[in-house]
Structures are given as C-alpha cells and as structure tokens.
Short mmCIF file of C-alpha atoms in Angstrom, two decimals:
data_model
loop_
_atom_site.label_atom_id
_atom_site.label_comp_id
_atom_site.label_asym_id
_atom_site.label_seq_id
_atom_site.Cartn_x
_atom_site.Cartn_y
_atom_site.Cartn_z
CA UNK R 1 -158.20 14.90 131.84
CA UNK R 2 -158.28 11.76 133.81
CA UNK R 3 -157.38 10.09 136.91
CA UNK R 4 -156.35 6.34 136.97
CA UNK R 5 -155.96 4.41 139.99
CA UNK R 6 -155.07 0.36 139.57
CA UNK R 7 -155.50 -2.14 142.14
CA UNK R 8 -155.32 -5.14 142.69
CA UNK R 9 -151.57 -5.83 142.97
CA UNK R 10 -150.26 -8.82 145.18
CA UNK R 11 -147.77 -11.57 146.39
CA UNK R 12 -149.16 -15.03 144.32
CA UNK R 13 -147.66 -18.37 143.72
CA UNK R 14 -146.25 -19.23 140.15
CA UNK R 15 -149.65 -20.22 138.45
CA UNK R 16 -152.38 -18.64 140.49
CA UNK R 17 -154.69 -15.88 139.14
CA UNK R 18 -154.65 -12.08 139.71
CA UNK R 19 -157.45 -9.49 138.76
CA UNK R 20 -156.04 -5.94 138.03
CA UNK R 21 -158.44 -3.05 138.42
CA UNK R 22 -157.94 0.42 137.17
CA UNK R 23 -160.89 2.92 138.33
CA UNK R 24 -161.32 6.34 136.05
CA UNK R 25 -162.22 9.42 137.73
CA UNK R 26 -162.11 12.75 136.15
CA UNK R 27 -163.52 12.43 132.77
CA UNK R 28 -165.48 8.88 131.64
CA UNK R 29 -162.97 6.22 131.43
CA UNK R 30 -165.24 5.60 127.44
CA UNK R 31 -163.93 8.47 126.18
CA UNK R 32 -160.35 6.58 126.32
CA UNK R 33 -158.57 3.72 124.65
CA UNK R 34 -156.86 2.25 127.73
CA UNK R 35 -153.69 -0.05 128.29
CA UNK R 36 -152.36 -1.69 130.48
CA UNK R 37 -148.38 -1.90 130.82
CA UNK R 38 -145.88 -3.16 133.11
CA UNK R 39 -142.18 -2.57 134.52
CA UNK R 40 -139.87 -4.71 136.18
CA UNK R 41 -137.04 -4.18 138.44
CA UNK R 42 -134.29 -2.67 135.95
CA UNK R 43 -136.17 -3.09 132.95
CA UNK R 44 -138.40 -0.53 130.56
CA UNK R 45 -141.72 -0.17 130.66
CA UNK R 46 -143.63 -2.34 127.99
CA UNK R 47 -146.81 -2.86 126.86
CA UNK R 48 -148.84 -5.96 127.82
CA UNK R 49 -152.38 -5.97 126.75
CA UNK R 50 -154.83 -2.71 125.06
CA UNK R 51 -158.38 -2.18 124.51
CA UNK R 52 -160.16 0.30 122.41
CA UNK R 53 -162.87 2.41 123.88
CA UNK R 54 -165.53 0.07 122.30
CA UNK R 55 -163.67 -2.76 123.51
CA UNK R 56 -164.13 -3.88 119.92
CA UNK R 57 -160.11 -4.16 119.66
CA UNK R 58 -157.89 -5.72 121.46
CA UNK R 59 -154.00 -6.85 121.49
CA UNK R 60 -151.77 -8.65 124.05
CA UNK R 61 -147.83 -8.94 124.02
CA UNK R 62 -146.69 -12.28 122.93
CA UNK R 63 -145.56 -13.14 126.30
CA UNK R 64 -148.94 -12.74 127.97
CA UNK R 65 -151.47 -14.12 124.96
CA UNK R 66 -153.48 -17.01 126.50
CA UNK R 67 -152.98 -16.14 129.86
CA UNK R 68 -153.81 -12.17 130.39
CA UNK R 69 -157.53 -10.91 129.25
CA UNK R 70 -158.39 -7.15 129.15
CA UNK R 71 -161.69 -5.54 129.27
CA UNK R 72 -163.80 -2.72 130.32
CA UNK R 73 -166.65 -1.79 131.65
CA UNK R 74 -167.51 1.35 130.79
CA UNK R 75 -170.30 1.91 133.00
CA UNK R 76 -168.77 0.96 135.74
CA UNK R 77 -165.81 3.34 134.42
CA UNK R 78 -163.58 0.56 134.93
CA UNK R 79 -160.59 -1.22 133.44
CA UNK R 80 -159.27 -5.21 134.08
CA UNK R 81 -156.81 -7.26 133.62
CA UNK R 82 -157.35 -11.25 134.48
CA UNK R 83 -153.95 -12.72 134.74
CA UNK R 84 -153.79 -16.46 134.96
CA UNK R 85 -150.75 -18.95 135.08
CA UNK R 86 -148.72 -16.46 136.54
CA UNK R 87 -145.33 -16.82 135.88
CA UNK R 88 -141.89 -15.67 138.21
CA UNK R 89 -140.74 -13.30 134.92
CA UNK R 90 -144.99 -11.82 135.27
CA UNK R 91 -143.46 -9.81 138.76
CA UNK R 92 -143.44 -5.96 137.30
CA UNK R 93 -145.38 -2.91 138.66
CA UNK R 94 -148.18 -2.61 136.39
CA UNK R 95 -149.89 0.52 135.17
CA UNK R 96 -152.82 1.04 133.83
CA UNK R 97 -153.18 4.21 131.10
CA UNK R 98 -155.34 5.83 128.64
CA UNK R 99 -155.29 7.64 125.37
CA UNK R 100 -157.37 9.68 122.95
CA UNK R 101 -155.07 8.54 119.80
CA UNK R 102 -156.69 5.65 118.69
CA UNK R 103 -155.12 2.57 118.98
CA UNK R 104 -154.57 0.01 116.31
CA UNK R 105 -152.19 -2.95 115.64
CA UNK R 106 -149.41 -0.57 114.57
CA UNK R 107 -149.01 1.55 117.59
CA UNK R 108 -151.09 0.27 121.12
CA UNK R 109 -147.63 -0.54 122.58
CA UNK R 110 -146.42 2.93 122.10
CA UNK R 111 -146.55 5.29 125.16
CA UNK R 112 -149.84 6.49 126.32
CA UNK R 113 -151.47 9.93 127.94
CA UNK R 114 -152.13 9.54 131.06
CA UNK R 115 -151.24 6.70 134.17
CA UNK R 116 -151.78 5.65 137.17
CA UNK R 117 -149.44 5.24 139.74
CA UNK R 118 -148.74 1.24 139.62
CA UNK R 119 -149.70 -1.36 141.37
CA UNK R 120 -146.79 -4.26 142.31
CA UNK R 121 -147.56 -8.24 141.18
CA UNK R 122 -145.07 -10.34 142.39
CA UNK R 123 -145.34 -13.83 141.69
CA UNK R 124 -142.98 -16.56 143.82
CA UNK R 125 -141.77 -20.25 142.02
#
C-alpha cells in the first residue's frame, strides 16, 4: 500500500504558475500509475492529467491540455503537476492518486486506488 501526500497548493493570480507535488511513502511511488484529479466547491471529482509508471503515457482533460504538464520522478518517488495560465474555473482541491490497473486512453479518468488528502489552488481574476 501507499501513502500520498500533495503539496504545493496556494492563493495565485489568474495566469501565474503553480507546481503540485505529491511525495510516495509506503511502497515505491514506480510501482504505480499515478493521477492527478481535482474537486471544486459543489462539483465531482474529475480527472485532470495521468501518467503511467514509465511515464511513457500520458493524458490531460481537455480543459487543462497546453497549460498543465505531469511527470514523475521515480527516484525521487515523486509526482508533479506544472500548472501554467491559471485560470479562476482552475480553483479545486487537487489530489494526487495511484493505481496498479494500468491506465490507458479508455479508462485514466476513472477512479483510482489510493489518495492523498488534497491540497487547495485557488486562483483570483
């Protein structure tokens, strides 16, 4: 089993850049296909970006393609999300998660394993 904590979170302007971190404890964050999703205020919680555990796949939401990057460093036993040209509608809790299922284009959006316990964005206009 494993542990995800995300950082990272923050107050920004509309268009300024965030760095998400999610740190693996537990078991080695390579073993995982990890995701990153986000919630806001009154809303579900959706997918925004995945990564396989090769980091040889990789999908992003419509709304975030161009301006959110994913990637791991498995070494490091680490997950990120760049986010630039934040938008007002980007403000969500985000979560970072992993599975064992083996993602592809078909399912990375669907509901993962195991998460962490958010961390808020919140961008102004």
């Amino acid at each position: 089993q494993v542990q995800l904590v995300e950082s990272g979170g923050g107050l920004v302007q509309a268009g300024d850049s965030l760095r998400l971190s999610c740190a693996a404890s537990g078991r080695t964050v390579s073993s995982y296909d990890m995701g990153w999703f986000r919630q806001a205020p009154g809303k579900d919680r959706v997918a925004v970006a995945a990564i396989n555990a090769s980091g040889g796949r990789i999908y992003y939401a419509n709304s975030v393609k161009g301006r959110f990057t994913i990637s791991r460093d498995n070494a490091k036993n680490k997950v990120y999300l760049q986010m630039i040209s934040l938008k007002p509608e980007d403000t969500a809790v985000y979560y970072c998660a992993a599975t064992t299922r083996g993602i592809s284009e078909f399912n990375w959006f669907r509901p993962y394993d195991y998460w962490g316990q958010g961390t808020q964005v919140t961008v102004s206009s």
